[in-house]
Coordinates of C-alpha atoms and ligand atoms in Angstrom, one line a residue:
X278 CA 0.0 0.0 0.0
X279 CA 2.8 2.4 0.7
X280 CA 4.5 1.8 -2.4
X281 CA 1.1 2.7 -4.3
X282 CA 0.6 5.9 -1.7
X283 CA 4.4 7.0 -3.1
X284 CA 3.7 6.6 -6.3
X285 CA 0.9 8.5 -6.3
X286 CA 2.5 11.0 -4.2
X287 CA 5.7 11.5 -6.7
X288 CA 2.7 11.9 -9.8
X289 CA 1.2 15.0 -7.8
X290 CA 4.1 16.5 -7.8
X291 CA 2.4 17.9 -10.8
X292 CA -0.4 19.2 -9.0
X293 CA 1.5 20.9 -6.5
X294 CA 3.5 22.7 -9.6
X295 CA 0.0 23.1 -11.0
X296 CA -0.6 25.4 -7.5
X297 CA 2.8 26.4 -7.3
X298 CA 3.1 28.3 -11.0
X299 CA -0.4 29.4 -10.6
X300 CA -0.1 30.9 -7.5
X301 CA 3.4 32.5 -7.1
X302 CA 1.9 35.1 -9.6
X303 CA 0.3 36.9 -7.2
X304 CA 2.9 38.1 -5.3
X305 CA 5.8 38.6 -8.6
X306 CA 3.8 40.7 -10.3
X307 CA 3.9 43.4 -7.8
X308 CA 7.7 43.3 -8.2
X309 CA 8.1 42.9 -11.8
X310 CA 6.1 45.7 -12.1
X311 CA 9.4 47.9 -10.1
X312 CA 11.6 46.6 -12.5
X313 CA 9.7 46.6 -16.1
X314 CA 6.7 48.9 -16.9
X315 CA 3.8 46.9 -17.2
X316 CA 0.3 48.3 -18.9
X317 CA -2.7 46.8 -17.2
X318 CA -3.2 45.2 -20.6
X319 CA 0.2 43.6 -19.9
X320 CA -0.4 42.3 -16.3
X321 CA -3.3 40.3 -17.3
X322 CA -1.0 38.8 -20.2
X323 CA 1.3 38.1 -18.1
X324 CA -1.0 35.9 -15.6
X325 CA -3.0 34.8 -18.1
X326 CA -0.3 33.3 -20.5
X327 CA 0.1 30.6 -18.3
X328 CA -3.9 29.9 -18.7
X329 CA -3.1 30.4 -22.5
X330 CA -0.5 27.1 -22.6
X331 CA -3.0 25.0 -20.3
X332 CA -6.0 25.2 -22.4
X333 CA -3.7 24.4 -25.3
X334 CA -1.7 21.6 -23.4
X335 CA -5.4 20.0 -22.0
X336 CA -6.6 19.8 -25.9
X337 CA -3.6 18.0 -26.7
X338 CA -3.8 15.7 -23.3
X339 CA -5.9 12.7 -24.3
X340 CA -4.5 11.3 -27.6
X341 CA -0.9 12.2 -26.3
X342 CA -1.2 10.6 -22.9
X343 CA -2.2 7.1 -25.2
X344 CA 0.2 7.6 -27.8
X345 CA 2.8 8.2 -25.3
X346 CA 1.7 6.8 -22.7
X347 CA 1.2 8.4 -18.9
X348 CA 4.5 7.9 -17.1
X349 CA 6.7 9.2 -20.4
X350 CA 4.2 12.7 -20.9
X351 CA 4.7 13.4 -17.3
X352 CA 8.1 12.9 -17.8
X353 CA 7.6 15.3 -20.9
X354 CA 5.5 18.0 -18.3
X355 CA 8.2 18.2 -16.2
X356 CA 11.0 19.2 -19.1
X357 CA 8.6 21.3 -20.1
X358 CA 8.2 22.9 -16.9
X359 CA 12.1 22.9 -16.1
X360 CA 12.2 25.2 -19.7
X361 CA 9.7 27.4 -19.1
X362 CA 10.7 28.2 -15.7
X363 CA 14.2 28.9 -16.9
X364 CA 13.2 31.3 -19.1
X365 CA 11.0 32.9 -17.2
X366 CA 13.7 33.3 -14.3
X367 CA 16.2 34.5 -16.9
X368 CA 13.9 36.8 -18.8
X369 CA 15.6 40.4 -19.6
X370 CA 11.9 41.6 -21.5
X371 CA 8.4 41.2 -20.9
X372 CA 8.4 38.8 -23.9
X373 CA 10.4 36.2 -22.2
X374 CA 8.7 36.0 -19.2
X375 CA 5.2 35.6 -21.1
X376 CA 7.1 32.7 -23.3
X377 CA 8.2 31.1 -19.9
X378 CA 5.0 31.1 -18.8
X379 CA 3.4 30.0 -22.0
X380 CA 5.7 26.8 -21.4
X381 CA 4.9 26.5 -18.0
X382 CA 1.3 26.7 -18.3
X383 CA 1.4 23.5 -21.1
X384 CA 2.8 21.8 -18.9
X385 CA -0.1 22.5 -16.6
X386 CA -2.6 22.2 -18.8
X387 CA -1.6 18.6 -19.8
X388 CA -0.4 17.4 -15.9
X389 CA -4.2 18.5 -14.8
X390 CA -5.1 15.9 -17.0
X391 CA -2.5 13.4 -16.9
X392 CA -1.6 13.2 -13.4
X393 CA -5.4 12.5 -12.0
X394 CA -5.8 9.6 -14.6
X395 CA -2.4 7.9 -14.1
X396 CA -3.2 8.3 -10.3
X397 CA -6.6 6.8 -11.2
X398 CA -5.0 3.7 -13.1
X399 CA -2.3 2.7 -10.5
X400 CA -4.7 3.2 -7.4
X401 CA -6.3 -0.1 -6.1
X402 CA -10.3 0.3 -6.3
X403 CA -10.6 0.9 -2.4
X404 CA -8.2 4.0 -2.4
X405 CA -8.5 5.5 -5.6
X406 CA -10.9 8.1 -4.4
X407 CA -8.9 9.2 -1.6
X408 CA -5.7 8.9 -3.5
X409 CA -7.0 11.2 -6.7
X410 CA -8.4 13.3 -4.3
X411 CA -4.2 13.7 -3.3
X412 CA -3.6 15.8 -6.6
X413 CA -6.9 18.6 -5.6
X414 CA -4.5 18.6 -2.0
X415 CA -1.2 18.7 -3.6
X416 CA -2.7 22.1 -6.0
X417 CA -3.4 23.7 -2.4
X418 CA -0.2 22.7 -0.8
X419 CA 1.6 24.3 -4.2
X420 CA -0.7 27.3 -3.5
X421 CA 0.1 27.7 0.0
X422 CA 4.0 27.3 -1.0
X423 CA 3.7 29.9 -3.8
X424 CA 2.4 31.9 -1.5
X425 CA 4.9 31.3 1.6
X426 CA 7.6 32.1 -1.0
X427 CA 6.0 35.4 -2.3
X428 CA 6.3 36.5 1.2
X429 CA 9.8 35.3 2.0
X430 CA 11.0 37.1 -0.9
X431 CA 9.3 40.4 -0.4
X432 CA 12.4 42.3 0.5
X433 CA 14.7 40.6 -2.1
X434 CA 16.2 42.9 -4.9
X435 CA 15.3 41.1 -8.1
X436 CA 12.6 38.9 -6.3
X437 CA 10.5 37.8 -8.4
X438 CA 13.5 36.2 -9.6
X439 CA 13.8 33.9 -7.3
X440 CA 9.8 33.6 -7.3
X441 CA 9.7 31.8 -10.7
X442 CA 13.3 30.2 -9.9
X443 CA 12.5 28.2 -7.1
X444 CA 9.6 26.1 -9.3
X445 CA 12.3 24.7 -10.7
X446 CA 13.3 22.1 -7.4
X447 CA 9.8 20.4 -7.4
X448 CA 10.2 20.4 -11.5
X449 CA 13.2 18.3 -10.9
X450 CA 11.9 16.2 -8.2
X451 CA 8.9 15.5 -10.6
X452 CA 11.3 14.5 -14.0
X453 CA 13.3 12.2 -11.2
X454 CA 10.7 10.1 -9.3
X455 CA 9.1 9.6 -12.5
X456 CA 12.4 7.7 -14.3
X457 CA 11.4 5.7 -11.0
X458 CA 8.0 5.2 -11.8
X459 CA 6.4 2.2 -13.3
X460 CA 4.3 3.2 -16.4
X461 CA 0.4 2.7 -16.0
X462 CA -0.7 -1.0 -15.7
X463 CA -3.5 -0.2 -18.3
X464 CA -1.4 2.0 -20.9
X465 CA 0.7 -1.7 -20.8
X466 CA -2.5 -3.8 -21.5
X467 CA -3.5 -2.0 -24.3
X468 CA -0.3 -1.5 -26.1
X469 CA -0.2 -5.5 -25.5
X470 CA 2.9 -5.5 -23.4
X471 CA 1.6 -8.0 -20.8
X472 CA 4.5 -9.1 -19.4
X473 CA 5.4 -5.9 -17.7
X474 CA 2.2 -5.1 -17.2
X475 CA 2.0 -8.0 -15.2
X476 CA 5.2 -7.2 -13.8
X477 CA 4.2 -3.3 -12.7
X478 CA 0.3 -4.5 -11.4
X479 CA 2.8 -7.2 -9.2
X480 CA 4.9 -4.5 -8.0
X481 CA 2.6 -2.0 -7.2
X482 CA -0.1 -4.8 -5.7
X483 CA 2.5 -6.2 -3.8
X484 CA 1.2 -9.8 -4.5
X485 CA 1.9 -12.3 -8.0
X486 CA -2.0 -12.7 -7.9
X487 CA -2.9 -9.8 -10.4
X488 CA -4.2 -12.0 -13.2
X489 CA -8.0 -11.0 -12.4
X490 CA -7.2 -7.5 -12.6
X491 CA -5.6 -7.6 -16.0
X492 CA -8.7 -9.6 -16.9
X493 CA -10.7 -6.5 -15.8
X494 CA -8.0 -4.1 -17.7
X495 CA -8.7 -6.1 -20.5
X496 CA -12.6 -6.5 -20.5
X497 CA -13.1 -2.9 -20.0
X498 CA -10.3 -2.4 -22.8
X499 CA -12.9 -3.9 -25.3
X500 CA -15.4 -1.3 -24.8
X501 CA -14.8 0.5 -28.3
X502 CA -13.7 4.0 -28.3
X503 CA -16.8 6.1 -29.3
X504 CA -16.3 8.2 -32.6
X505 CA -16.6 12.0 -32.6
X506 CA -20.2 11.4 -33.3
X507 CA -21.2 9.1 -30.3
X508 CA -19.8 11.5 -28.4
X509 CA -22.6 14.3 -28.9
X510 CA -25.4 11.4 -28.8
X511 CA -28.6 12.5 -27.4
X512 CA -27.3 10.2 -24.0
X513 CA -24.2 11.6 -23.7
X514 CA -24.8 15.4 -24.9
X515 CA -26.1 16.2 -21.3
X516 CA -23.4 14.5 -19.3
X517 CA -21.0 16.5 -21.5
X518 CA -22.9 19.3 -20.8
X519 CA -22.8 18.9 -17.0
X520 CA -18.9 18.7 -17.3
X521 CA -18.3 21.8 -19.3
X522 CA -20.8 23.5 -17.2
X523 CA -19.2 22.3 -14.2
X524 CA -15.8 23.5 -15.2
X525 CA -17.4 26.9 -15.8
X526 CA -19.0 27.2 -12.7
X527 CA -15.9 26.4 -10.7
X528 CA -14.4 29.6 -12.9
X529 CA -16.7 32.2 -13.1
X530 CA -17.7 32.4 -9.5
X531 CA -14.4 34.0 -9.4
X532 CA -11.9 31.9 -7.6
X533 CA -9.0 33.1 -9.0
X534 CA -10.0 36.6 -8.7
X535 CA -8.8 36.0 -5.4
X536 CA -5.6 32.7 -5.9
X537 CA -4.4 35.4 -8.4
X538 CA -4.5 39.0 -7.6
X539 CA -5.1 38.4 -3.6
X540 CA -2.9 41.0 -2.5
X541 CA -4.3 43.8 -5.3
X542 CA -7.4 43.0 -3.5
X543 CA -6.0 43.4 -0.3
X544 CA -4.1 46.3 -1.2
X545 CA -7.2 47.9 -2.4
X546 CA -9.4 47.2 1.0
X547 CA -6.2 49.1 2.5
X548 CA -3.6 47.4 3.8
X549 CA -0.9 49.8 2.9
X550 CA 2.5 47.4 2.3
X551 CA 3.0 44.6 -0.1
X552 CA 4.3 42.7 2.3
X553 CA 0.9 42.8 4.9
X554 CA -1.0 42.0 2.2
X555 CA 1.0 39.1 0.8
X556 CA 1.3 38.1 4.8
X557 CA -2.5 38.0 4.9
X558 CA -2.4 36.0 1.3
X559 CA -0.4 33.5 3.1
X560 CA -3.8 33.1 5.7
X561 CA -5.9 32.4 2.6
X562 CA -3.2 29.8 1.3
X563 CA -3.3 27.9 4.5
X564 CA -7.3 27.9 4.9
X565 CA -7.2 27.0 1.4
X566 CA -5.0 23.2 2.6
X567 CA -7.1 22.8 5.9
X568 CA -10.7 23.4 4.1
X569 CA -9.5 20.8 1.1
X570 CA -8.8 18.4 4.1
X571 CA -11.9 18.4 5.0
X572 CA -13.4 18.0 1.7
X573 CA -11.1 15.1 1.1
X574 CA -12.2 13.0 4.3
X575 CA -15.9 14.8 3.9
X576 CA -17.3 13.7 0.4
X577 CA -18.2 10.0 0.9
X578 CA -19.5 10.7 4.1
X579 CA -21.6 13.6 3.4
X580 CA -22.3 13.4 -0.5
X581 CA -20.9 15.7 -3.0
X582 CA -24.6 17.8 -3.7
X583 CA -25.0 18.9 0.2
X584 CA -21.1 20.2 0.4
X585 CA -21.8 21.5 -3.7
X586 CA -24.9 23.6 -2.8
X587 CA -23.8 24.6 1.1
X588 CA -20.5 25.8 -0.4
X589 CA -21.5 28.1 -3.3
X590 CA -24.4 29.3 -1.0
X591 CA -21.3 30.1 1.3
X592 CA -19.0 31.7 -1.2
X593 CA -22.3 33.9 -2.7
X594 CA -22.5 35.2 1.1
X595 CA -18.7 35.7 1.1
X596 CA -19.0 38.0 -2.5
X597 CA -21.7 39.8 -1.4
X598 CA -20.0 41.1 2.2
X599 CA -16.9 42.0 0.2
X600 CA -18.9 43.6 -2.9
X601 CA -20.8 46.0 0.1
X602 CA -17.8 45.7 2.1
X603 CA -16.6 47.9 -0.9
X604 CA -19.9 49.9 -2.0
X605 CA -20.4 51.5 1.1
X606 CA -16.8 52.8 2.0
X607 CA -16.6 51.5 5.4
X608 CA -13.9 53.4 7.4
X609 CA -10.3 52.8 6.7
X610 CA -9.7 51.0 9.4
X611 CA -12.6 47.9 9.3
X612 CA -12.4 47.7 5.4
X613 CA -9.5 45.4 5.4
X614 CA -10.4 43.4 8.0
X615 CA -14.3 42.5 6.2
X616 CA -12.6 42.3 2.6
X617 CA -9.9 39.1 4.7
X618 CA -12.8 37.5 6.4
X619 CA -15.2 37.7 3.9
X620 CA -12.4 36.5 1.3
X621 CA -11.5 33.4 3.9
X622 CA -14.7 32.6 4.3
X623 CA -15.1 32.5 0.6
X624 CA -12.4 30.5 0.1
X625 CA -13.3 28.0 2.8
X626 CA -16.9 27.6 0.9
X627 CA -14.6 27.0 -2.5
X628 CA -12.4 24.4 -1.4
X629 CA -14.8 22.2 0.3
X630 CA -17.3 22.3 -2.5
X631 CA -16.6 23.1 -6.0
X632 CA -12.5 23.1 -5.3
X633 CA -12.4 19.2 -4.7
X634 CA -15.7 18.2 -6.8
X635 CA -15.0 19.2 -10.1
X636 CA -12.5 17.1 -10.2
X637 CA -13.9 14.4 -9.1
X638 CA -17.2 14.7 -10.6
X639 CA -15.3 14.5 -14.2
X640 CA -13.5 11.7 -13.4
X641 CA -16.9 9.7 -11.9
X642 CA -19.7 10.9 -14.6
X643 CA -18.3 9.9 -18.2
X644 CA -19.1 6.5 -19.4
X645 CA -15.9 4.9 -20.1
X646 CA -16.5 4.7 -24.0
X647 CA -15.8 8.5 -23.7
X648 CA -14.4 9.3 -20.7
X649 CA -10.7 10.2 -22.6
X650 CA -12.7 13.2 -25.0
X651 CA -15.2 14.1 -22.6
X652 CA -12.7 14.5 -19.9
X653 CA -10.8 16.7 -22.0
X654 CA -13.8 19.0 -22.7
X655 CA -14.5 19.2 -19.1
X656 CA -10.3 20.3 -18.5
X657 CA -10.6 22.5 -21.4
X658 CA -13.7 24.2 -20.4
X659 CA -12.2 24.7 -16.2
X660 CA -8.9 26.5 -18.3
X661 CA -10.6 28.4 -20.5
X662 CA -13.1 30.0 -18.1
X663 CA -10.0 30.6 -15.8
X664 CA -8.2 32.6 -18.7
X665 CA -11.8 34.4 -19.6
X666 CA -12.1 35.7 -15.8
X667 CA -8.5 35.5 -15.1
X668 CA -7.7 38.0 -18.2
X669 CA -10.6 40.4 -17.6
X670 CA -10.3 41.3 -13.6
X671 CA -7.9 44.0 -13.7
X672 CA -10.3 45.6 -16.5
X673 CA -13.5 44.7 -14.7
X674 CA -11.9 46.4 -11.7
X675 CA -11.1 49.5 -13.4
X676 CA -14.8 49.6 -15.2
X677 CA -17.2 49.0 -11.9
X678 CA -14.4 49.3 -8.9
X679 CA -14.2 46.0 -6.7
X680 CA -17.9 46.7 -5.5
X681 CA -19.2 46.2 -9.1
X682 CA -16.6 43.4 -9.5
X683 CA -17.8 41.0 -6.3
X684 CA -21.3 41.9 -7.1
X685 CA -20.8 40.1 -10.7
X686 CA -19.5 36.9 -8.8
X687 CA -21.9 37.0 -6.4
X688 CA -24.9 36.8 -9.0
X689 CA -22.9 33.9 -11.0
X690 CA -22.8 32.2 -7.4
X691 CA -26.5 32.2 -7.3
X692 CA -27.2 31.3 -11.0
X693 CA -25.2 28.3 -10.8
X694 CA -26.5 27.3 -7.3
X695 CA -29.4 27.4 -8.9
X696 CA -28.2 24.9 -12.3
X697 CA -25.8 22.9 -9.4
X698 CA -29.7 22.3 -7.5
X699 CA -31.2 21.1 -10.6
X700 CA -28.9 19.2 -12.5
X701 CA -26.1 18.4 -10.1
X702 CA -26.4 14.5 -9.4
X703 CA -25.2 12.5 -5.8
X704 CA -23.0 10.2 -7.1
X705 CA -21.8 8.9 -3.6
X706 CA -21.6 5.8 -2.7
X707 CA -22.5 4.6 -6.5
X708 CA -20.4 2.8 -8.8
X709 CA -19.0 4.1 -12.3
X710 CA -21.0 1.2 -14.1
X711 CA -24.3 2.1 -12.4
X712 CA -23.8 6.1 -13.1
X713 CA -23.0 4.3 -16.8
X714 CA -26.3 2.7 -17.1
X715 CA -28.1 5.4 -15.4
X716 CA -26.7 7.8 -18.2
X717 CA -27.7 5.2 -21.3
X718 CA -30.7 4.5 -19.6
X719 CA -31.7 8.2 -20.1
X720 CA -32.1 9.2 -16.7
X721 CA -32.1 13.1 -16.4
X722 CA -28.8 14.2 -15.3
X723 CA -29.4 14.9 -11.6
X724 CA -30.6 11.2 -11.0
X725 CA -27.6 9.7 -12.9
X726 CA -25.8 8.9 -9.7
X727 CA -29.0 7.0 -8.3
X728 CA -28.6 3.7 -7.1
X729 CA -30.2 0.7 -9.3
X730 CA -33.6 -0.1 -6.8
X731 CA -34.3 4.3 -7.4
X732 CA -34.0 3.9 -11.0
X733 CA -35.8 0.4 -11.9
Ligands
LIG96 C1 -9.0 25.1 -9.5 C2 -8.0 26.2 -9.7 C3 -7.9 26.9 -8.4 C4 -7.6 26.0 -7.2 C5 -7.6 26.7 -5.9 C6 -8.6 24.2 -8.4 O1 -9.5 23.2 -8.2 O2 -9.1 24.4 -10.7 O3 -8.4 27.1 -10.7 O4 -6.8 27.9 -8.5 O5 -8.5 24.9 -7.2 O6 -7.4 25.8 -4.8

């Protein structure tokens, strides 16, 4: 078991750089900004680029991860993540650093794919929810690292510097433990290399009995691959739906309004330094771990629709405090104080509800027949959103003020509480084959996850 825990541990090392290159934005730009002259325009490039190369990178992610199968395209991510972080570090122009990024954020783009579903295929059945669940923890942890480094460095000459640089040590550790890594059990099975796959399914099972679950690998590995066309079937079209919708859901209610430009936001409710604010970042980093904690030990035992509806009810709460928090020009001295624990709290809300679920919910609601496309849709939809709300903030800010901003969020909170209410299904508790069945039985979408006496 510990050997498949490691394993798993060593493949989220792409998560955590997922976090980590996301999140050390924050606090860089307000130094770049001392040492080149940046246009608002050219802030938002600059975080967004690395939005730009994940929606790319998540396109490309499912024929390349079964061409080249999982354990050689993480290797792949983290080369690509070792570039792009040098040039980003070395960059002498703006250009360089949004090339860097570009890199970086492939290499994202593709591990937010890769690394769940090579998790997924090494996991025995018992942990794999827990143990996919690992990746959604490691993206905090590289959030909350990001963030402990932005504040470290706040007195540095050159610092952001030394921001992008230091991406570069869990890059590494990520190109080495994978050369350790087996490759997935099930990329073996269907490229017909049995033997090791046998070999790798003993190794990671610990036992030489693993001849029923190759049998499994290779019942499921008859199901056809659907064609282009199956995949918008009138069965599937709403499941694919509910996955793109989920993805922008988990966007537009404006998390990384706040992952991203935190201390702009704080600096705007008034704390006056760049180092308080980044200090108070570092707060939201850390509720960020504790609350995905929860989630991860929460879900099964509480079902994803209870924590998906209490959550965005809690972060449209959150929005609206800071949006008034704003409006009404509360003195000096309390603004800051409401914009942090109205931001906490919205973060809290996030992270045990639509943080954790989304992915999850992708990786449970896809029939297997088009799990690899659909999945990438899903990814595709999550970046793209991000890069659409991501890349308009700082504009959005300067059109309505914060006020106008958190007021925006706050109504997307409430219109998709209300599509999360209706369409959202509990899949807790139910297995992929039933949600399967449920889906080609026609079932609407919020009762795909019910179990077979509900549905007969
Ligand atoms: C989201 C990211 C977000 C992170 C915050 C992830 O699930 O996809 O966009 O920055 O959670 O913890």
């Amino acid at each position: 078991m510990y050997y498949v825990i490691g394993v798993s541990a060593i493949a989220a090392l792409a998560g955590l750089l997922f976090g980590f290159d996301t999140g050390i934005i924050s606090g860089a730009l307000l130094f770049i900004e001392r040492d080149i002259q940046l246009s608002t325009g050219m802030k938002e490039l600059i975080v967004s680029s690395v939005l730009l190369g994940a929606m790319f990178g998540s396109l490309a992610s499912g024929s390349l991860t079964d061409r080249f199968g999982r354990r050689r395209l993480m290797l792949v991510i983290s080369g690509l993540f070792i570039f792009g972080t040098l040039i980003a570090t070395l960059a002498t122009t703006v250009y360089m650093i949004l090339v860097g990024r570009l890199f970086i954020g492939l290499a994202i783009g593709i591990g937010s794919y890769t690394a769940p579903l090579y998790i997924a295929e090494v996991s025995p059945v018992n942990l794999r929810g827990a143990l996919v669940s690992l990746n959604q923890l490691a993206i905090t942890i590289g959030i909350l690292c990001s963030y402990l480094i932005n504040y470290s460095f706040t007195n540095t000459e050159g610092s952001w510097r030394l921001m992008f640089g230091i991406g570069i040590i869990p890059a590494i550790l990520l190109s080495v433990g994978m050369l350790l890594l087996p490759e997935s059990p099930r990329w073996l099975v269907k490229r017909k290399l049995l033997d090791q796959a046998k070999h790798t399914l003993r190794q990671l099972r610990r036992t030489d009995n693993v001849s029923d679950e190759i049998a499994d690998i290779q019942n499921s590995l008859r199901v056809k691959q659907a064609s282009f066309r199956e995949i918008f079937s009138a069965n599937i079209r709403p499941v694919l739906f509910l996955g793109a919708m989920l993805g922008l859901i988990q966007q537009v209610t404006g998390i990384n309004t706040i992952i991203y430009y935190a201390p702009t936001i704080f600096q705007l409710a008034g704390f006056q330094d760049a180092s308080s604010s980044i200090l108070a970042t570092v707060g939201i980093g850390v509720v960020n771990v504790l609350a995905t904690i929860f989630a991860v030990f929460m879900l099964d035992k509480l079902g994803r629709r209870p924590l998906l509806l209490s959550g965005l009810t809690g972060m449209g709460i959150s929005l609206l405090g800071l949006s008034l928090a704003f409006f009404s020009n509360i003195g000096s001295s309390i603004l800051p104080w409401i914009a942090m624990s109205c931001t906490f709290s919205y973060i809290i809300c996030f992270a045990f509800s639509l943080g954790a679920i989304l992915w999850l919910m992708v990786s449970e609601i896809f029939p297997l027949e088009v799990r690899a496309t659909a999945m990438g849709i899903a990814v595709f939809s999550c970046w793209f959103w991000n890069f659409v709300v991501s890349s308009t903030f700082l504009t959005l800010l300067d059109a309505v003020g914060p006020g106008g901003a958190f007021m925006i969020y706050a109504l997307l909170c409430a219109a998709s509480f209300v599509f999360c209410y209706y369409k959202a299904p509990e899949t807790t508790g139910v297995t992929l084959e039933q949600i399967e069945q449920n889906i080609r039985n026609g079932l609407p979408l919020r009762e795909i996850g019910n179990m077979a006496s509900e549905t007969a």
